[in-house]
Coordinates of N, CA, C and O in Angstrom, one line a residue:
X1 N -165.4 170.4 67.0 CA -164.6 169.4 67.6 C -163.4 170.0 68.3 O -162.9 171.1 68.0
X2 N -163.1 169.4 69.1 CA -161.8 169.8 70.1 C -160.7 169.2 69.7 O -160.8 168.1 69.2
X3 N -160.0 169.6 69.7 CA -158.5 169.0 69.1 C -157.4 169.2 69.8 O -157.0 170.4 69.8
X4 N -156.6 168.3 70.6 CA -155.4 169.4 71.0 C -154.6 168.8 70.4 O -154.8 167.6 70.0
X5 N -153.3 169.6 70.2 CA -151.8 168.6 69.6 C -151.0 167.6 70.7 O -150.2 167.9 71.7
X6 N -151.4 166.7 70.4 CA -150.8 165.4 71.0 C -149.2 165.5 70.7 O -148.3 164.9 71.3
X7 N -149.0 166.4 69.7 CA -147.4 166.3 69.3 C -146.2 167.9 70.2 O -145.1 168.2 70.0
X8 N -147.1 168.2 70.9 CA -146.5 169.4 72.2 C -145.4 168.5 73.1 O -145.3 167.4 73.6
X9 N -144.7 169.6 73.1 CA -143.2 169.5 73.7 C -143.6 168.3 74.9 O -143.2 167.2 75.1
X10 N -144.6 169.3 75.7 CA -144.6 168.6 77.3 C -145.7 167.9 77.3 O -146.4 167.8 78.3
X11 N -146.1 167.1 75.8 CA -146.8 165.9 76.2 C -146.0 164.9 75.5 O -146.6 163.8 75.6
X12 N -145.1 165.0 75.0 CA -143.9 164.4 74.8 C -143.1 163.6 76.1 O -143.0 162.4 76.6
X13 N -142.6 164.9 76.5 CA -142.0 164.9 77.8 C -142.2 163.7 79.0 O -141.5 162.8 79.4
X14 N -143.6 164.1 79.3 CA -144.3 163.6 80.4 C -144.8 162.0 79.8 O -145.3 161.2 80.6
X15 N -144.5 161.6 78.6 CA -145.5 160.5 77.8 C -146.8 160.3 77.7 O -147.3 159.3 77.4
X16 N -147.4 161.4 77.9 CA -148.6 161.6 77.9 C -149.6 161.6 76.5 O -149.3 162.4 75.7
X17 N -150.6 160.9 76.3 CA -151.0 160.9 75.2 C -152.6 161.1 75.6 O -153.2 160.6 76.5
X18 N -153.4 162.5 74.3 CA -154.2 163.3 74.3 C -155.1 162.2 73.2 O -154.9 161.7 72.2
X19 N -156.6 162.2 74.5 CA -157.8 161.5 73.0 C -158.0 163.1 72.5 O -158.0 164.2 73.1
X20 N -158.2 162.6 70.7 CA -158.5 163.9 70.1 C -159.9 164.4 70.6 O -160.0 165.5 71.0
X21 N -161.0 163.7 70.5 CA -162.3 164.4 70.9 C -162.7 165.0 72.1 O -163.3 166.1 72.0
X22 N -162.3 164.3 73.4 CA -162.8 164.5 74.2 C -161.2 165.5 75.3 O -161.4 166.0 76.5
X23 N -160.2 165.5 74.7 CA -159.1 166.6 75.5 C -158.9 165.4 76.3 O -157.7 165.4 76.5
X24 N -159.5 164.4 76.8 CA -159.1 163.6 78.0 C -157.4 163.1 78.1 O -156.9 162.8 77.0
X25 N -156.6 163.0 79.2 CA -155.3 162.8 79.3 C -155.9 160.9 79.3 O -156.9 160.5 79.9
X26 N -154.7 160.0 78.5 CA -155.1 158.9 79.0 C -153.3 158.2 79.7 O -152.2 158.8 79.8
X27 N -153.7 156.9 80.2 CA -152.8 156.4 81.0 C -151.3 155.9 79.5 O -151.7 155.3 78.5
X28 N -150.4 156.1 79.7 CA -149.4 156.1 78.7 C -149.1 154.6 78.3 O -149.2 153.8 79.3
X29 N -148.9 154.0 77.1 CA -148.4 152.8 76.2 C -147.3 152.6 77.3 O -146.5 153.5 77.5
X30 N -147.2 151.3 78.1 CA -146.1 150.9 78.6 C -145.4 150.4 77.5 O -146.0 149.6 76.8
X31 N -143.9 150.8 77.2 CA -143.0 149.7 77.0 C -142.7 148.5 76.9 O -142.3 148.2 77.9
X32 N -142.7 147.7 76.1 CA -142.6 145.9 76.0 C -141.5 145.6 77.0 O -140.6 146.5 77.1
X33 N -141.4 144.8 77.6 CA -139.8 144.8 78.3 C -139.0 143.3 77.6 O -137.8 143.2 77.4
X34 N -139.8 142.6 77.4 CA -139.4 141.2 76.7 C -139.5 141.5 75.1 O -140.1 140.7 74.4
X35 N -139.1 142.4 74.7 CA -139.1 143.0 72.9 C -138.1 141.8 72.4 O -136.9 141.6 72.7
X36 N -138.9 140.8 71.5 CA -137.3 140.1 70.6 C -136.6 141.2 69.8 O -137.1 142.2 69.3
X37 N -135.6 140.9 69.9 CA -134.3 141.3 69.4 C -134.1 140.4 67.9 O -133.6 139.3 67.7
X38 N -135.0 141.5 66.8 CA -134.5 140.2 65.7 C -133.5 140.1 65.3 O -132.9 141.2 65.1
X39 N -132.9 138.9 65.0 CA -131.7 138.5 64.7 C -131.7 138.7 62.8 O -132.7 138.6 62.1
X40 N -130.2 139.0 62.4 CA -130.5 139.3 61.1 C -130.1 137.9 60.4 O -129.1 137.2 60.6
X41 N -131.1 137.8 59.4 CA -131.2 136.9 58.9 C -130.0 136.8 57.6 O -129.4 137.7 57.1
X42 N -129.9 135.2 57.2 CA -128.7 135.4 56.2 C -129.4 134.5 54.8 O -130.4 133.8 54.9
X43 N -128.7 134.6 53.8 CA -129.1 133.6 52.6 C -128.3 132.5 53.3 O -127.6 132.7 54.4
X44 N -128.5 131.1 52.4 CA -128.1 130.2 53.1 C -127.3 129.4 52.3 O -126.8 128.3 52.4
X45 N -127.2 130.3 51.4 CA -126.7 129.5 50.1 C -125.3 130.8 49.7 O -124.3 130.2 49.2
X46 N -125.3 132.2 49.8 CA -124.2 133.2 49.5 C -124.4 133.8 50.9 O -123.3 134.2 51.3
X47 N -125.1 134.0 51.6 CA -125.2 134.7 52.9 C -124.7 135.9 53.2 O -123.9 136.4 54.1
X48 N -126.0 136.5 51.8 CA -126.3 138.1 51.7 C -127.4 138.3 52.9 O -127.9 137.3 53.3
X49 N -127.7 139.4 53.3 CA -128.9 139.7 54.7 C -130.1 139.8 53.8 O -130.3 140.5 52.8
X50 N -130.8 138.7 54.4 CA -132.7 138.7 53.5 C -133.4 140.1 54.1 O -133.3 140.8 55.0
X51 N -134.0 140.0 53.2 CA -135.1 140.9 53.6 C -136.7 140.6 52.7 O -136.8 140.1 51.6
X52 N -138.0 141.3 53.8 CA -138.9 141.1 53.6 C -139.7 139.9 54.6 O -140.1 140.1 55.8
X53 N -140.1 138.6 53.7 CA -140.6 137.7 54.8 C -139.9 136.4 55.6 O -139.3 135.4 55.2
X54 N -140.2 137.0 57.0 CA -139.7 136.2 57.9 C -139.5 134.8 57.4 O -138.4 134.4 57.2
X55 N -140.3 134.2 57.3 CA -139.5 132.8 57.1 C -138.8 132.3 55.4 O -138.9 131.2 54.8
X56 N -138.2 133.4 54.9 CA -137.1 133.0 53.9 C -135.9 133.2 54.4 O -135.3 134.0 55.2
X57 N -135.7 132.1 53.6 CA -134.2 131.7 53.3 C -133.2 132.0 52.3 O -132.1 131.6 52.2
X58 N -133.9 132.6 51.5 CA -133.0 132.7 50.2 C -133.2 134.2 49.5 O -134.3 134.7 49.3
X59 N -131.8 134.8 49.2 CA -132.3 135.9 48.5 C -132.6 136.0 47.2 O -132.9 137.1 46.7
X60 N -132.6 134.8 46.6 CA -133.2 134.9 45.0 C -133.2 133.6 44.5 O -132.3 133.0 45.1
X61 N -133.8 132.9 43.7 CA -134.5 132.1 42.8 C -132.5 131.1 42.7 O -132.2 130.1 43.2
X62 N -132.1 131.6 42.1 CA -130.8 131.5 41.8 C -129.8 130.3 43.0 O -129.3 129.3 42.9
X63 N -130.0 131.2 44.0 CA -129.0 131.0 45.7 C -129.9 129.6 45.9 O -129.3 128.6 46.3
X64 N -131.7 129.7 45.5 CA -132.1 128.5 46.3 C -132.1 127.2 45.4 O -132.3 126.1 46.0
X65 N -131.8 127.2 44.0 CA -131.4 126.4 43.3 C -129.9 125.8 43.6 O -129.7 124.7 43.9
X66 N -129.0 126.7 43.5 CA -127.4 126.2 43.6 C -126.8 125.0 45.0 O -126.0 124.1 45.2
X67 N -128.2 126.0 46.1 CA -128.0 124.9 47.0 C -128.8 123.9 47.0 O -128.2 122.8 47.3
X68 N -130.1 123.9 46.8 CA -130.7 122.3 46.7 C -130.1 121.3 45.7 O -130.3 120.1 45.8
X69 N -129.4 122.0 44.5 CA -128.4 121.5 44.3 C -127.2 120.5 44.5 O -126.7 119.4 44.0
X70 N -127.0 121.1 45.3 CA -125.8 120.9 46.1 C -125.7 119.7 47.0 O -124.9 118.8 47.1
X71 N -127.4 120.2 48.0 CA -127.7 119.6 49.1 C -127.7 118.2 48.3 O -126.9 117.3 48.7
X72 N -128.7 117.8 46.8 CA -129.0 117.0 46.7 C -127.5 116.1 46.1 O -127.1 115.1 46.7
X73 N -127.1 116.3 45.2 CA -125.3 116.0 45.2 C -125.1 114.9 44.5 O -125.7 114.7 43.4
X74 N -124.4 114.1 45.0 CA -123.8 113.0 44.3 C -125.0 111.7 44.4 O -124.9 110.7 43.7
X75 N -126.0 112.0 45.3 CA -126.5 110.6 45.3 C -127.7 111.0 44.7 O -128.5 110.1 44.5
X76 N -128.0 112.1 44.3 CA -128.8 112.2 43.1 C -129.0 112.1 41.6 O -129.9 112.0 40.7
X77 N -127.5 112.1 41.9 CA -126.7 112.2 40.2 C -126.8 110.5 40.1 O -127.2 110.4 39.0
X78 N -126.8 109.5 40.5 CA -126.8 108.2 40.9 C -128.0 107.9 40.4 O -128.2 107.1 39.4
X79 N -128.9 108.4 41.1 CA -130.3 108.2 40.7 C -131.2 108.9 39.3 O -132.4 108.6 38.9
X80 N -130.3 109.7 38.8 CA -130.9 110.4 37.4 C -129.6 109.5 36.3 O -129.7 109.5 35.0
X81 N -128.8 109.1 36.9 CA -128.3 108.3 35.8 C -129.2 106.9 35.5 O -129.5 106.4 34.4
X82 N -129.7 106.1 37.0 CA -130.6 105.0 36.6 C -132.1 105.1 36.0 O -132.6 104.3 35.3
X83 N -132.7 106.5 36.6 CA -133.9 106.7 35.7 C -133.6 107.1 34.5 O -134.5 106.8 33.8
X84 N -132.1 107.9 33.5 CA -132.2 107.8 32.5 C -132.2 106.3 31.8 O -133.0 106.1 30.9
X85 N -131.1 105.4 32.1 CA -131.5 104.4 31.5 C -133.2 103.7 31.7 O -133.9 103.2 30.9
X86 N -133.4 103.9 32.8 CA -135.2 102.8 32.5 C -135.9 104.0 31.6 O -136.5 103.4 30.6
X87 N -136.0 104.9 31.5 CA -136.6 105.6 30.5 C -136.2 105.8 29.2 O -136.9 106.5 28.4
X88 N -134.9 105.3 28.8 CA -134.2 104.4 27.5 C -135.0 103.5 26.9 O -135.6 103.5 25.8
X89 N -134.8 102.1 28.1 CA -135.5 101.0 28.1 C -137.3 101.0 27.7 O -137.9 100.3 26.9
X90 N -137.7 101.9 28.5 CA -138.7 101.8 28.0 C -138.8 102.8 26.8 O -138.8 102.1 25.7
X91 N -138.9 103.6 26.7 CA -138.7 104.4 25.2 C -138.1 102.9 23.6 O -138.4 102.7 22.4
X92 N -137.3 102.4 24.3 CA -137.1 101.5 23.1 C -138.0 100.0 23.0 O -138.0 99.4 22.0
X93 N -138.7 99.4 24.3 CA -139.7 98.7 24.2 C -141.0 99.5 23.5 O -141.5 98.9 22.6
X94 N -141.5 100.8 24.0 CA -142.5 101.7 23.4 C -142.4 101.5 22.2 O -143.4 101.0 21.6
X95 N -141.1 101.9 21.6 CA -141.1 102.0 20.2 C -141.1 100.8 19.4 O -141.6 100.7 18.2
X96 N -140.5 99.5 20.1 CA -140.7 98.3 19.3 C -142.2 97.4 19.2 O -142.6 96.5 18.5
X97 N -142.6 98.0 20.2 CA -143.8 97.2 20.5 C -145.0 98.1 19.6 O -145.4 99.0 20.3
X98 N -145.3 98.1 18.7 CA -146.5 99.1 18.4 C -147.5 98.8 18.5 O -148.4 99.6 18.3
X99 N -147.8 97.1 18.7 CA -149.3 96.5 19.2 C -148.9 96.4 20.6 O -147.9 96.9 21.0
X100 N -149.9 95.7 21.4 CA -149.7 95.5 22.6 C -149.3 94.3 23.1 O -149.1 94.1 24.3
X101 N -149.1 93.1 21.9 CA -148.0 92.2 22.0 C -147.2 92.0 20.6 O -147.7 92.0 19.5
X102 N -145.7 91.9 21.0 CA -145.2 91.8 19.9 C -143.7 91.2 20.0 O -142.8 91.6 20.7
X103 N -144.2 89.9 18.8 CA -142.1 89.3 18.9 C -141.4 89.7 18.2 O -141.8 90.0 17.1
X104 N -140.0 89.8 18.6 CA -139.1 90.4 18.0 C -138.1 89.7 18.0 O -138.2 88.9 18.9
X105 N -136.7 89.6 17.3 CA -135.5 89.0 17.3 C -134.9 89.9 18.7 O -135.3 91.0 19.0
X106 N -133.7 89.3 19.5 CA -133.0 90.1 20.1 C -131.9 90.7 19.8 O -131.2 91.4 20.6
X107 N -131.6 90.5 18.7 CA -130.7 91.4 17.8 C -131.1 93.1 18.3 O -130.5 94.0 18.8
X108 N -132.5 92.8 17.7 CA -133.0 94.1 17.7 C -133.1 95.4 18.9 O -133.2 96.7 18.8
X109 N -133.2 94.6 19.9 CA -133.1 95.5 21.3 C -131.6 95.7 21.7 O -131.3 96.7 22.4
X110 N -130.5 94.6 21.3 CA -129.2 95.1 21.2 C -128.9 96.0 20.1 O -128.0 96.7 20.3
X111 N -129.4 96.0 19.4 CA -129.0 96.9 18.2 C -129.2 98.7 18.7 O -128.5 99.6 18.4
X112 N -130.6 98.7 19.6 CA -130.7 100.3 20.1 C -130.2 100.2 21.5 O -130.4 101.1 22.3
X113 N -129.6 99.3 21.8 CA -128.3 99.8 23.2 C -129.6 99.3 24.3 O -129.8 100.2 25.0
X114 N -130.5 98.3 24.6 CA -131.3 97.8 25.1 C -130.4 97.6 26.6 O -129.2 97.4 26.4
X115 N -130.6 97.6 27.5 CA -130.1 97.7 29.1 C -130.6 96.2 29.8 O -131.6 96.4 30.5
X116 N -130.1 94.6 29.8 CA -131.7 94.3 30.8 C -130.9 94.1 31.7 O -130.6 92.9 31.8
X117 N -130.2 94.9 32.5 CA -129.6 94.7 33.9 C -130.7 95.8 34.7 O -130.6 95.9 35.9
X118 N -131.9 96.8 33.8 CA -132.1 97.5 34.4 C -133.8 97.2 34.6 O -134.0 96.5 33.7
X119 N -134.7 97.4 35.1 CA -136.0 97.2 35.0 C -136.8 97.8 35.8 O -136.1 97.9 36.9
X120 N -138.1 98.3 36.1 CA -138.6 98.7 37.5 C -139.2 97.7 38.2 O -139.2 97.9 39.4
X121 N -139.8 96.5 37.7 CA -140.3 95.0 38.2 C -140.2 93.8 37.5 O -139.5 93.6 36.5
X122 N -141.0 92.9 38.1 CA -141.4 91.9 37.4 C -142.3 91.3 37.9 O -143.0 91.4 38.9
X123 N -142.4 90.2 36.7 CA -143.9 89.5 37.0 C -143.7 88.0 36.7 O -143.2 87.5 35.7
X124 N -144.0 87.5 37.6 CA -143.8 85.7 37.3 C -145.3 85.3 37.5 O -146.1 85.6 38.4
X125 N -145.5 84.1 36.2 CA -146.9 83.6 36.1 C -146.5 82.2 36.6 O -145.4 81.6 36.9
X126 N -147.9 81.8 36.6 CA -148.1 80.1 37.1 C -147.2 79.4 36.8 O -146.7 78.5 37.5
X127 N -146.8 79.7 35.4 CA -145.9 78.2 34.6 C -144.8 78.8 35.1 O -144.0 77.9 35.3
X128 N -144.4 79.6 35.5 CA -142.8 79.9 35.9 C -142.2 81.1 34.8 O -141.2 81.7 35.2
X129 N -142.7 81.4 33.7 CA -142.4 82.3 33.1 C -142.1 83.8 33.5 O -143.0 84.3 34.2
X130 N -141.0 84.8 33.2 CA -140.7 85.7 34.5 C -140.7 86.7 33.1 O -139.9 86.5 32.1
X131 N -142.0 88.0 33.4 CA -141.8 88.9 32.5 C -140.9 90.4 33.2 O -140.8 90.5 34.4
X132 N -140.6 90.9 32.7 CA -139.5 91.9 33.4 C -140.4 93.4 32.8 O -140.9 93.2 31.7
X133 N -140.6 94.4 33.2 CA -141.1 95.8 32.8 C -140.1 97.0 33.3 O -139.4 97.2 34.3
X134 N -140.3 97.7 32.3 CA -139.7 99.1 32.3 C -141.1 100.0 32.6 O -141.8 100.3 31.7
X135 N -141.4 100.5 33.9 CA -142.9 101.0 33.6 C -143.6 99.9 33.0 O -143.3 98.7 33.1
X136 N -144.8 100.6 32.2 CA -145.5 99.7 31.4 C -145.1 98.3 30.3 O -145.8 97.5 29.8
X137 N -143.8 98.6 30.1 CA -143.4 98.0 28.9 C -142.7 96.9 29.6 O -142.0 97.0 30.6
X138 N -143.1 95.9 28.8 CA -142.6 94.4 29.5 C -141.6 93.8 28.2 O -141.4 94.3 27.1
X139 N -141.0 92.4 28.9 CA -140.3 91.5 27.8 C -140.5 90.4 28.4 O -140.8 90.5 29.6
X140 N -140.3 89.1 27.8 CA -140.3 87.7 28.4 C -139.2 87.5 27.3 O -139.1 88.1 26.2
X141 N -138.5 86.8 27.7 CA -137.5 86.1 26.6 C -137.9 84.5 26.3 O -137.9 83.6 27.1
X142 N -138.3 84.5 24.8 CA -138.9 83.2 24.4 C -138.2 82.6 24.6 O -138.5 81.7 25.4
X143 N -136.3 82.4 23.7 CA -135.4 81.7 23.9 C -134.3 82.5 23.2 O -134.5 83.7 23.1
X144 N -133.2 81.8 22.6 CA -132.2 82.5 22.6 C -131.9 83.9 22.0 O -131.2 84.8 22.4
X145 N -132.8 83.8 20.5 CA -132.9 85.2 20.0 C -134.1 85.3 20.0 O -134.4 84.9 18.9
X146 N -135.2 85.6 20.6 CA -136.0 85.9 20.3 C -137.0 86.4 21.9 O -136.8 85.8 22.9
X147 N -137.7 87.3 21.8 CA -138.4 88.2 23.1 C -139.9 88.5 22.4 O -140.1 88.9 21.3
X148 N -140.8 88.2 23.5 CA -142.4 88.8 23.3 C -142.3 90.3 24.1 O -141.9 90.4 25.3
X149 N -142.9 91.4 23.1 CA -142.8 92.5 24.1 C -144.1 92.8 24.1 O -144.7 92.9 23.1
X150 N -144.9 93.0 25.5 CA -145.7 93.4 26.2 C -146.6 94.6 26.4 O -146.1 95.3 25.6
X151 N -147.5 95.2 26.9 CA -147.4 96.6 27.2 C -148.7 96.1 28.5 O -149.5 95.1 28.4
X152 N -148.6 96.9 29.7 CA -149.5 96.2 30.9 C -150.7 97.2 31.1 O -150.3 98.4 31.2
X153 N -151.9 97.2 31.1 CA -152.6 97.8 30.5 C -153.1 98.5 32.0 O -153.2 99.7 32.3
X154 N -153.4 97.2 33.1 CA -153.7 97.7 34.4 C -153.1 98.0 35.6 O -152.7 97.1 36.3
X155 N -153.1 99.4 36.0 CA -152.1 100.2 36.6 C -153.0 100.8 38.2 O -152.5 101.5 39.0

C-alpha cells in the first residue's frame, strides 16, 4: 500500500489533503462560512454554564426542583391545601362507611373534623334529594343529626 503523510508541513500549508491509497491530491474541505456561534448556555434556576445536552436547562436534579418550585408558588400551595382537606373528607367517609351504605349520627363526622364546605361533586336524584361526594365517598343528610354514607361504585 502507498501511504503518504497527509500531516507534512506543505500539505498543511497549501490545505491540501492526501487519499491514503491511491497518493491522489483531492480538492480541500471548504470552510462553513454561516458556523453558529454557540451561545453559552446557563442553569435557569443558579445560572452555573450547562454542559453536555443541548436542550438542558438545568445543572442538577436539585436547581430544577427549587425552581418548578418556585414557578409553581403560591397558587399551588392554594390548591394542596384544598386537596388536603377532600382527601381528609374522604379518608373519614372511607373510614365510617365500612359497608357501602351506612347511617351515622352527625356528631360523628364533627367529631373527626369532617369539612362539608368542601366536596368534589354532587348528585341530585328525582325526588330532589342532593348527595355530595368526596371522590367515591358520598353523604345525603337524612335530617338534623343524622347522614346516610354512600360509596359510588361506577366510575
Amino acid at each position: 500500500m502507498n501511504f503518504k503523510n497527509c500531516h507534512s508541513a506543505s500539505a498543511i500549508k497549501r490545505n491540501v489533503v492526501f487519499e491514503f491509497d491511491t497518493g491522489r491530491k483531492t480538492k480541500p474541505i471548504p470552510k462553513r462560512k454561516n458556523k453558529k456561534v454557540m451561545e453559552e448556555r446557563k442553569c435557569l434556576e443558579c445560572g452555573e454554564p450547562l454542559r453536555g445536552r443541548a436542550d438542558q436547562k438545568f445543572c442538577n436534579d436539585l436547581c430544577r426542583n427549587a425552581y418548578n418550585n418556585k414557578k409553581l408558588g403560591k397558587s399551588s400551595k392554594y390548591i394542596r391545601k384544598i386537596n388536603r382537606i377532600l382527601r381528609t373528607n374522604h379518608s373519614i367517609l372511607k373510614d365510617l362507611n365500612t359497608e357501602n351504605k351506612t347511617t351515622i349520627p352527625s356528631k360523628k363526622l364533627e367529631k373527626e373534623n369532617f369539612n362539608f364546605n368542601y366536596h368534589t361533586h354532587y348528585y341530585k336524584t328525582r325526588n330532589g334529594k342532593v348527595y355530595f361526594f368526596c371522590y367515591d365517598q358520598g353523604y345525603l343528610k337524612l335530617d338534623s343529626n343524622r347522614y346516610l354514607l354512600v360509596k359510588k361504585e361506577d366510575i
